[in-house]
Amino acid sequence: MTASSFSGLIHPTWPRTFAAGTACAALLFALGAGSARSADRTALPNILWITSEDNSPYLGCYGDGLAHTPHLDRLAAQGVRYRNAFANAPVCSTARTTLITGMYACSLGAHHHRSRVSIPAAFPLYPVPLREAGYYCTNNSKTDYNVANAGKTWDESSPRAHYRNRQPGQPFFAIFNLTTSHESQVAPKAGKDPASYRVRPAQITLPPYHPDTPEIRLDWVNYYDQMTRMDEQAGALLAELEQAGLADETIVFYYSDHGGALPRGKRNLHDSGTRVPLIVRVPGKWSALAPARPGQWSDQLVSFVDLPATLLSLASVPIPQNYEGRAFLGAQQTAPREHVFLYRGRMDERYDTSRAVRDRQFRYIRNYSPHRPWGQPYSYPFQVLPSMRSWHAAFLTGRCNPVQARYWGPKPPEELYDVDADPFEIRNLIDDPVHAARRTDMQRTLRDELIATRDAGFIPEGMFARLAGDKTIYEYAQSDAYPIERIVKLADKASSCDAAVLPDLMATIEDPHPVVRYWGAVGCLVLQERAAPARTKLTALLADDWGDIRAAAAEALGYLGETDAALATLAAVLDSKEDYEVLAALNALDFLQAAGKVPLRRIQDIIRSRAFSETPNRIATYLLGKP
């Protein structure tokens, strides 16, 4: 089936029908708005979200003995703490895209960091039904959505946005986003007095994956100072609410946008990158909506995809049918989750594909790019984090133990952790026979999520525009043109690192479907020298019509000694008008030179005469700067 032939198809396995289209969605919101507007608006709760950036539960109320967070600790004493709250993705733009759409970002094809993807016009971002229902919606002020066609989402979205600007008696929903704990603030500012740190470097108990270097310890102690500053800012927002006489009328949420911010936090699918603090305070007027009494814990599993549905449920607004989250509070709440679904795609300028499921005790990760390390040479964290540079330097000079070195090496195809017994997730149980049944169960659970959502993350980013045509990549992925079950099965084989699957991979290289051919080539790349029998078929792919396929085949051939053919093909892909094909080719060139398969000077000669857009240029600049 061609890219254009899926037009008008509605896949029978969609969990909620898209076929209803804009007219049905408009009717839904009109009905919801009418019912809310006809009611007494003063009977609706205000809702305040206080969000912070890049922090795991480094709070006193979550048991962190080094934290000084009295304002959030007080909020926790007045509200309920969620022990098992997760960002679906460990990076800001993807996590925020999941939040604003109420859908898994990888369902929409919007899972790559800082991408710009159109979504179906009938899919409302959650402030839209809230505003239709009479709420005044403000965002102060970060958006960072990977959505190209967001439209007018908020009544106000700026550093000046505030609920005080609403009409008299109008209920509000307001977000205040605090950046003090962001990755960019981890390193001490120049001139900071060493005596001013509240925590001493010697007091830090380092996670076992961090080597013990002065830079890492200093980033940690400064980060605790930043967390205290963030807490003070949250306290000021809570005090402002009280001074306005609104505390008894307002449900308050506090959470962070994902884990972090030190290395192996942000960008990683482990708890260090995805588990977040979540505190919900429900005033006495609406105490029936609270999940527990003040000061108590909830062990319920929740993730970001659930927050928009929960928000609408609390506001008595119908939840749009396309939303994939489950309300965990309010009249529309559903049965608790048994697991959460997590995903990682391109981070900054570096490609990767990983998916995971996490229940209350275990995490299972499937790494579909096992040939790429967790710790790729991302330009931004290397620029802003002395701890990242220090860890990498320790690795290069042999000063890391095996646990610490693992971050910089190829990933295993699968990971399984008992997080209760191993909170830092350093003991991979995937081959432990004691956990064989759990492994099988979680493999099945993850596969079910991939199929049910028709995960668009198995489509190379450079293919999006051509495959989608005049539709969205979501609509393409939801159609029969995208054989998701076959592709997931193939991607499992391609990422297995098992040479026994090579005949199966070779059989896909002449397949008519470009995504199938792509995963066949990737599987050969993962096998590297063990893919030698596929040399002829890979060479044929160098003339493929799709740049992502040519790039993957060329990199695979680079490991088989076909240096000239690989470089010529990758150089040609660099001339593509599709930026993401260019980015894939630059990544291939970088990893070939890092593996010693291609001389750096030849790569520098190829890229020196070319101009690149911003994201690909990060890799070009990195390669040209290498001695």
XYZ file of C-alpha atoms in Angstrom:
627
model
C 0.000 0.000 0.000
C 1.401 3.422 -0.888
C 1.716 6.374 1.432
C -1.276 8.054 -0.167
C -3.563 5.027 -0.222
C -4.324 5.079 3.513
C -6.467 8.197 3.068
C -9.837 7.705 4.666
C -8.984 4.428 6.395
C -9.988 3.993 10.015
C -8.144 1.204 11.741
C -10.471 -1.269 13.479
C -8.255 -1.566 16.549
C -8.382 2.094 17.536
C -9.320 2.252 21.219
C -11.337 5.410 20.702
C -12.738 6.335 17.351
C -11.119 9.047 15.318
C -13.735 8.531 12.629
C -16.153 10.811 14.435
C -13.923 13.650 13.336
C -14.234 17.319 13.977
C -18.033 17.456 13.955
C -18.401 14.891 16.721
C -15.639 16.511 18.771
C -17.280 19.916 18.401
C -20.616 18.466 19.540
C -18.972 16.848 22.556
C -17.392 20.110 23.667
C -20.502 22.134 22.962
C -22.506 19.811 25.194
C -19.831 19.870 27.876
C -19.521 23.643 27.718
C -23.253 24.116 27.884
C -23.671 21.936 30.940
C -20.807 23.645 32.750
C -21.933 27.148 31.861
C -25.472 26.477 32.918
C -24.241 25.393 36.339
C -23.158 27.709 39.127
C -19.550 28.446 38.187
C -18.655 29.178 41.813
C -19.396 25.507 42.560
C -16.434 24.475 40.405
C -12.990 24.178 41.993
C -10.106 26.313 40.889
C -7.084 24.187 39.991
C -3.474 25.276 40.364
C -0.529 23.316 38.970
C 2.923 24.187 40.283
C 5.539 22.452 38.186
C 9.306 22.302 38.511
C 11.866 21.094 36.027
C 14.298 18.193 35.904
C 13.947 16.870 39.423
C 13.282 13.488 40.936
C 11.627 13.312 44.399
C 14.539 15.117 46.104
C 12.194 16.457 48.792
C 12.132 16.105 52.544
C 8.568 14.815 52.425
C 9.755 12.009 50.122
C 12.405 10.958 52.637
C 15.473 12.713 51.203
C 17.595 13.446 54.258
C 19.673 16.124 52.531
C 16.729 18.079 51.153
C 15.499 21.309 52.709
C 12.047 21.842 51.207
C 9.784 23.104 54.022
C 7.081 24.622 51.811
C 6.484 21.508 49.725
C 6.767 19.407 52.873
C 3.938 21.495 54.340
C 1.899 21.030 51.174
C 2.436 17.277 51.497
C 1.241 17.350 55.109
C -1.939 19.046 53.892
C -2.342 16.816 50.840
C -1.528 13.388 49.441
C 1.828 12.216 48.085
C 1.910 9.798 45.176
C 4.650 7.241 45.557
C 4.387 5.918 41.991
C 4.027 8.924 39.693
C 5.879 8.942 36.380
C 6.602 11.177 33.427
C 5.963 9.046 30.354
C 9.125 10.454 28.767
C 12.332 11.613 30.470
C 12.740 14.917 28.623
C 10.767 18.132 28.810
C 9.254 18.645 25.338
C 8.044 15.048 25.019
C 6.698 14.980 28.577
C 4.896 18.292 28.027
C 3.508 17.109 24.700
C 2.004 14.110 26.480
C 0.499 16.478 29.036
C -0.984 19.044 26.667
C -2.499 16.465 24.295
C -3.713 13.888 26.818
C -2.127 11.266 24.550
C 1.080 9.293 24.450
C 3.482 11.391 22.401
C 4.607 8.285 20.488
C 1.001 7.659 19.417
C 1.084 11.062 17.751
C 4.625 10.757 16.370
C 5.548 13.703 18.621
C 7.968 11.783 20.854
C 11.232 13.209 19.485
C 12.688 16.025 21.596
C 12.024 19.460 20.125
C 10.223 18.174 17.050
C 7.314 19.912 15.311
C 4.553 17.472 14.420
C 1.007 18.247 13.331
C -1.779 16.381 15.084
C -5.367 15.876 13.870
C -7.363 19.098 14.049
C -10.147 17.284 15.913
C -7.836 16.514 18.845
C -8.243 19.288 21.455
C -5.418 20.291 23.770
C -6.836 20.122 27.277
C -7.156 23.902 27.934
C -9.647 24.069 25.051
C -12.471 22.059 26.705
C -11.658 23.757 30.011
C -12.072 27.196 28.445
C -15.222 26.046 26.675
C -16.556 25.067 30.089
C -15.922 28.549 31.459
C -12.505 28.197 33.058
C -9.906 30.937 32.740
C -6.717 29.085 31.719
C -3.255 30.550 32.168
C 0.252 29.245 31.649
C 3.260 30.950 33.217
C 4.976 30.282 31.005
C 6.838 27.365 29.399
C 5.125 25.516 26.568
C 7.810 23.480 24.739
C 5.252 21.323 22.942
C 6.238 19.192 19.958
C 2.937 20.152 18.325
C 3.106 22.249 15.160
C -0.563 23.228 15.060
C -1.349 24.028 18.690
C -3.338 27.172 17.836
C -4.602 29.430 20.640
C -4.426 27.113 23.604
C -4.489 29.456 26.585
C -6.300 32.602 27.676
C -2.837 33.778 28.694
C 0.565 32.186 28.205
C 3.472 34.426 29.155
C 5.682 35.315 32.121
C 2.877 37.682 33.167
C 0.026 35.167 32.896
C -1.942 34.974 36.130
C -5.301 33.801 37.401
C -5.948 37.269 38.885
C -6.800 38.476 35.363
C -9.973 36.373 35.157
C -13.513 37.709 35.318
C -15.149 38.034 38.753
C -16.426 34.676 39.934
C -14.773 32.812 37.049
C -13.062 29.531 37.981
C -9.449 29.237 36.905
C -6.893 26.684 35.924
C -3.350 28.013 36.205
C 0.153 26.628 35.719
C 3.262 28.205 37.191
C 6.448 26.551 35.955
C 9.619 26.870 38.022
C 12.940 26.561 36.173
C 15.277 26.783 39.165
C 16.040 23.061 39.255
C 16.539 22.745 35.473
C 19.619 20.986 34.096
C 21.072 24.359 33.114
C 21.127 25.405 36.794
C 22.905 22.332 38.183
C 26.450 23.662 37.815
C 27.490 26.320 40.363
C 27.532 29.828 38.941
C 30.896 31.502 38.581
C 31.962 33.152 41.798
C 29.663 31.218 44.119
C 31.221 31.111 47.576
C 32.139 27.496 48.447
C 31.225 28.240 52.052
C 27.653 29.059 51.025
C 26.623 25.520 50.139
C 24.078 24.186 52.577
C 25.214 20.580 51.957
C 28.898 19.702 52.069
C 30.361 17.621 49.203
C 31.438 14.938 51.675
C 27.827 14.504 52.792
C 26.714 13.307 49.364
C 26.161 9.577 49.011
C 26.691 9.157 45.303
C 24.515 6.788 43.291
C 26.595 3.733 42.373
C 26.610 4.638 38.678
C 28.425 7.954 39.332
C 32.215 7.894 39.777
C 33.507 9.839 42.742
C 34.903 13.058 41.231
C 34.973 16.575 42.713
C 32.905 17.915 39.816
C 30.128 15.408 40.361
C 30.009 16.075 44.098
C 29.943 19.830 43.519
C 27.086 19.589 41.014
C 25.131 17.502 43.517
C 25.554 19.971 46.403
C 24.683 22.934 44.185
C 21.628 21.053 42.935
C 20.357 20.693 46.501
C 20.687 24.467 46.864
C 18.660 24.888 43.681
C 15.981 22.545 45.005
C 15.721 24.724 48.131
C 15.361 27.831 45.960
C 12.663 26.074 43.931
C 10.859 25.199 47.158
C 10.943 28.858 48.213
C 9.369 29.858 44.899
C 6.667 27.212 45.291
C 6.062 28.506 48.815
C 5.604 32.052 47.481
C 2.965 30.822 45.008
C 1.119 28.981 47.776
C 1.287 32.035 50.039
C -0.069 34.211 47.240
C -3.024 31.837 46.876
C -3.729 32.080 50.607
C -3.383 35.863 50.667
C -5.921 36.084 47.831
C -8.364 34.057 49.944
C -8.405 31.267 47.375
C -6.658 28.400 49.153
C -9.969 26.904 50.321
C -11.366 27.137 46.778
C -8.418 25.622 44.905
C -7.114 22.110 44.302
C -3.313 22.288 44.131
C -1.003 19.913 42.268
C 2.776 19.981 42.524
C 4.926 17.803 40.271
C 8.130 17.944 38.241
C 8.223 17.602 34.470
C 10.469 14.482 34.636
C 13.377 13.154 36.666
C 16.900 14.460 36.736
C 18.852 16.590 36.463
C 22.309 15.106 36.906
C 23.692 12.609 34.374
C 21.642 9.412 33.962
C 18.605 11.234 35.236
C 17.064 13.293 32.472
C 16.893 11.432 29.113
C 16.878 7.977 30.738
C 13.947 5.586 31.144
C 14.997 4.406 34.594
C 13.394 5.781 37.755
C 16.135 8.421 37.841
C 14.679 9.906 34.650
C 10.958 9.173 34.878
C 9.807 8.957 38.515
C 8.552 12.301 39.758
C 7.145 13.795 42.956
C 3.403 14.406 42.818
C 1.506 16.087 45.646
C -2.218 16.865 45.464
C -3.923 19.058 48.055
C -7.720 19.034 48.009
C -9.384 21.657 50.270
C -12.043 20.583 52.713
C -14.853 21.883 50.525
C -14.058 19.113 48.026
C -12.631 16.557 50.438
C -14.760 13.845 48.828
C -12.492 14.125 45.774
C -9.310 13.440 47.755
C -7.712 9.992 47.348
C -6.707 9.809 51.028
C -6.564 11.878 54.194
C -4.107 14.784 54.488
C -0.535 13.659 55.025
C -1.080 10.178 53.664
C 0.478 8.375 50.708
C -1.102 6.912 47.611
C 0.583 3.909 46.037
C -1.538 4.202 42.895
C 0.359 4.164 39.600
C -0.184 7.345 37.599
C 1.604 8.918 34.658
C 1.484 12.192 32.781
C -0.959 10.913 30.193
C -3.433 10.609 33.081
C -3.133 14.190 34.313
C -5.271 15.919 31.624
C -8.073 13.375 32.024
C -7.884 13.831 35.794
C -7.952 17.616 35.467
C -11.073 17.513 33.306
C -12.670 14.993 35.647
C -12.144 17.310 38.625
C -13.577 20.223 36.632
C -16.671 18.218 35.601
C -15.713 18.531 31.926
C -16.206 15.561 29.557
C -12.923 13.847 28.654
C -12.293 13.906 24.873
C -12.640 10.495 23.320
C -9.147 10.513 21.807
C -7.443 10.941 25.194
C -5.398 7.902 26.194
C -5.037 8.696 29.885
C -7.153 7.537 32.805
C -8.654 9.927 35.331
C -7.422 9.007 38.813
C -9.565 11.596 40.646
C -13.033 13.057 40.182
C -16.335 11.754 38.876
C -14.790 10.220 35.751
C -12.015 8.287 37.482
C -11.399 4.733 36.331
C -9.872 1.601 37.796
C -6.244 2.040 38.899
C -3.479 1.165 36.474
C -1.427 -2.003 36.764
C 1.520 -0.426 34.929
C 2.680 2.747 33.222
C 4.057 2.989 29.678
C 7.296 4.919 29.084
C 9.182 5.952 25.934
C 12.385 7.523 24.694
C 13.078 8.781 21.177
C 15.531 11.287 19.759
C 17.167 13.304 22.511
C 18.558 16.583 21.204
C 20.598 15.640 18.121
C 21.003 11.946 18.983
C 18.697 9.143 17.881
C 17.590 6.317 20.126
C 14.467 4.192 20.518
C 13.546 2.585 23.835
C 10.227 1.617 25.387
C 9.388 0.458 28.904
C 6.648 -0.600 31.279
C 6.833 -0.084 35.033
C 4.595 -1.588 37.692
C 4.803 -0.978 41.424
C 7.927 -3.119 41.782
C 9.529 -3.928 38.428
C 10.642 -2.097 35.309
C 11.074 -3.766 31.914
C 12.889 -1.887 29.121
C 13.201 -2.881 25.477
C 16.119 -1.111 23.801
C 15.492 -0.955 20.063
C 18.835 0.812 19.537
C 21.191 -1.412 21.534
C 24.102 -0.306 19.341
C 23.794 3.205 20.819
C 24.836 3.914 24.426
C 22.613 5.596 26.992
C 25.294 8.267 27.264
C 25.586 9.577 23.731
C 27.649 12.757 23.171
C 24.754 15.212 23.433
C 26.022 18.746 22.999
C 23.787 20.482 25.566
C 24.438 18.487 28.756
C 28.136 18.332 27.934
C 28.042 22.107 27.676
C 26.176 22.851 30.925
C 27.077 19.940 33.229
C 30.625 19.664 34.625
C 29.461 16.356 36.122
C 28.739 14.970 32.640
C 32.156 16.006 31.334
C 33.838 14.637 34.449
C 32.071 11.273 34.214
C 32.965 10.899 30.551
C 36.596 11.821 31.229
C 36.737 9.218 34.007
C 35.367 6.639 31.578
C 37.897 7.476 28.866
C 40.797 7.222 31.300
C 39.676 3.901 32.780
C 38.635 5.274 36.174
C 35.096 3.866 36.073
C 34.075 0.526 37.498
C 31.820 -1.705 35.361
C 28.609 -0.212 36.773
C 29.814 3.326 36.048
C 31.215 2.450 32.619
C 27.972 0.838 31.469
C 26.388 4.215 30.719
C 28.907 4.844 27.933
C 28.701 1.434 26.239
C 26.175 -0.402 24.077
C 22.903 -1.177 25.817
C 21.519 -4.683 26.336
C 18.474 -5.435 24.191
C 16.358 -5.906 27.307
C 16.498 -4.761 30.921
C 14.535 -5.973 33.925
C 14.885 -4.493 37.397
C 13.358 -5.142 40.779
C 13.201 -1.482 41.741
C 12.230 -2.217 45.342
C 15.389 -4.251 45.899
C 17.571 -2.311 43.458
C 16.424 1.340 43.442
C 19.365 2.492 41.296
C 18.563 -0.190 38.693
C 22.063 -1.546 38.241
C 21.336 -5.308 38.456
C 19.746 -6.432 35.211
C 17.630 -9.526 35.931
C 16.687 -10.234 32.325
C 18.469 -13.599 32.248
C 17.674 -14.586 35.820
C 15.554 -17.779 35.664
C 13.851 -16.774 38.903
C 12.219 -13.899 37.017
C 11.567 -15.682 33.711
C 7.802 -15.612 34.118
C 7.813 -11.927 35.001
C 10.021 -11.187 32.010
C 7.573 -12.953 29.708
C 4.606 -11.178 31.255
C 6.175 -7.726 30.968
C 7.341 -8.405 27.414
C 3.730 -9.183 26.528
C 2.480 -6.095 28.366
C 4.864 -3.834 26.489
C 4.001 -5.402 23.150
C 0.302 -4.894 23.869
C 0.947 -1.183 24.513
C 2.903 -0.801 21.277
C 0.165 -2.470 19.252
C -2.769 -0.767 20.977
C -1.276 2.705 20.518
C 0.102 1.839 17.046
C 3.340 3.420 18.237
C 4.682 5.717 15.514
C 8.162 5.590 17.010
C 9.143 2.668 14.797
C 8.926 4.971 11.774
C 12.191 6.849 11.115
C 11.668 10.564 11.651
C 12.953 11.350 8.168
C 10.056 9.327 6.676
C 7.281 11.213 8.446
C 6.491 13.858 5.838
C 6.394 11.564 2.787
C 4.447 8.794 4.489
C 1.893 11.156 5.992
C 1.323 13.096 2.782
C -1.468 15.609 3.387
C -2.504 13.846 6.618
C -0.722 13.595 9.959
C 1.746 10.892 10.891
C -0.787 9.816 13.546
C -3.387 9.150 10.862
C -0.858 7.223 8.811
C 0.183 5.101 11.813
C -3.446 4.372 12.672
C -4.168 3.110 9.150
C -3.640 -0.277 7.545
C -0.729 1.226 5.628
C 1.329 0.788 8.809
C 1.654 -2.935 9.648
C 2.435 -2.338 13.308
C 2.338 -5.944 14.509
C 4.730 -7.089 11.811
C 7.039 -4.135 12.429
C 7.192 -4.647 16.196
C 8.000 -8.317 15.689
C 10.751 -7.379 13.234
C 12.123 -4.632 15.502
C 12.332 -7.167 18.338
C 14.477 -9.379 16.116
C 16.530 -6.477 14.786
C 17.412 -5.349 18.311
C 18.043 -8.831 19.718
C 21.807 -8.871 18.948
C 21.270 -12.493 17.945
C 23.002 -13.564 14.724
C 20.524 -16.414 14.374
C 17.918 -13.915 13.136
C 20.109 -12.698 10.244
C 18.260 -14.797 7.605
C 14.992 -13.205 8.718
C 16.550 -9.748 8.518
C 17.940 -10.424 5.059
C 14.510 -11.524 3.870
C 13.082 -8.080 4.701
C 15.647 -6.056 2.767
C 13.706 -6.384 -0.486
C 10.314 -5.817 1.153
C 8.076 -3.198 -0.520
C 7.421 -1.402 2.779
C 10.116 1.180 3.618
C 9.742 0.825 7.407
C 10.248 -2.925 7.094
C 13.358 -2.447 4.946
C 14.645 0.080 7.457
C 14.425 -2.335 10.380
C 16.072 -5.044 8.320
C 19.018 -2.709 7.745
C 19.110 -1.653 11.398
C 19.211 -5.296 12.483
C 22.275 -5.845 10.285
C 23.870 -2.716 11.760
C 23.274 -4.005 15.285
C 25.063 -7.264 14.370
C 27.995 -5.338 12.851
C 30.674 -7.808 11.614
C 28.336 -10.752 12.180
C 26.111 -9.391 9.386
C 28.748 -10.198 6.716
C 26.448 -12.622 4.803
C 24.105 -9.669 4.189
C 26.790 -7.597 2.431
C 25.284 -7.913 -1.060
C 21.758 -7.110 0.075
C 22.968 -4.149 2.133
C 24.882 -2.832 -0.874
C 21.660 -2.903 -2.874
C 20.029 -0.703 -0.212
C 22.559 2.051 -0.912
C 20.349 2.930 -3.885
C 17.116 2.852 -1.872
C 14.638 5.678 -2.361
C 14.590 6.533 1.356
C 17.486 8.361 3.001
C 17.058 6.737 6.421
C 17.394 3.304 4.831
C 20.481 4.333 2.886
C 22.056 5.761 6.033
C 21.420 2.608 8.092
C 22.720 0.336 5.307
C 25.802 2.509 4.795
C 26.657 2.448 8.494
C 26.203 -1.341 8.556
C 28.532 -1.683 5.552
C 31.088 0.507 7.307
C 31.472 -2.288 9.860
C 32.006 -4.737 6.996
C 34.954 -2.827 5.546
C 33.044 -1.079 2.731
C 34.374 2.320 3.755
C 34.296 4.077 0.372
C 30.754 2.995 -0.440
C 29.556 3.923 3.045
C 31.095 7.388 2.932
C 29.861 8.122 -0.581
C 26.316 7.157 0.380
C 26.298 9.113 3.626
C 27.745 12.161 1.857
C 24.893 11.995 -0.641
C 22.313 11.755 2.161
C 23.820 14.923 3.659
C 22.569 16.747 0.569
C 18.978 15.732 1.304
C 16.373 18.433 1.765
C 14.976 16.437 4.687
C 16.775 17.570 7.850
C 16.095 14.358 9.742
C 17.669 12.227 7.009
C 20.704 14.520 7.265
C 20.713 14.061 11.026
C 20.618 10.269 10.665
C 23.578 10.384 8.264
C 25.625 12.600 10.598
C 24.958 10.243 13.501
C 26.102 7.326 11.348
C 29.307 9.151 10.406
C 30.046 9.987 14.026
C 29.586 6.451 15.305
C 31.648 4.998 12.462
C 34.568 7.254 13.305
C 34.183 6.606 17.035
C 34.390 2.865 16.314
C 37.557 3.396 14.280
C 35.914 2.225 11.041
C 36.300 5.498 9.149
C 39.093 8.091 9.479
C 37.952 11.292 11.156
C 39.778 13.423 8.573
C 37.705 11.977 5.731
C 34.494 12.759 7.592
C 35.651 16.287 8.333
C 36.418 16.790 4.644
C 32.893 15.669 3.760
C 31.077 17.985 6.152
C 33.369 21.034 6.074
C 31.964 22.384 2.808
C 28.317 21.863 3.756
C 25.875 24.054 5.656
C 23.397 22.491 8.070
C 20.330 23.594 9.982
C 20.560 24.026 13.759
C 20.109 20.475 15.069
C 22.295 18.627 12.507
C 24.870 21.392 12.837
C 25.478 20.353 16.451
C 26.981 17.069 15.259
C 28.868 18.752 12.414
C 30.375 21.258 14.849
C 31.270 18.445 17.248
C 33.030 16.459 14.502
C 34.859 19.461 13.066
C 36.080 20.354 16.557
C 37.678 16.963 17.170
C 41.488 16.925 16.829
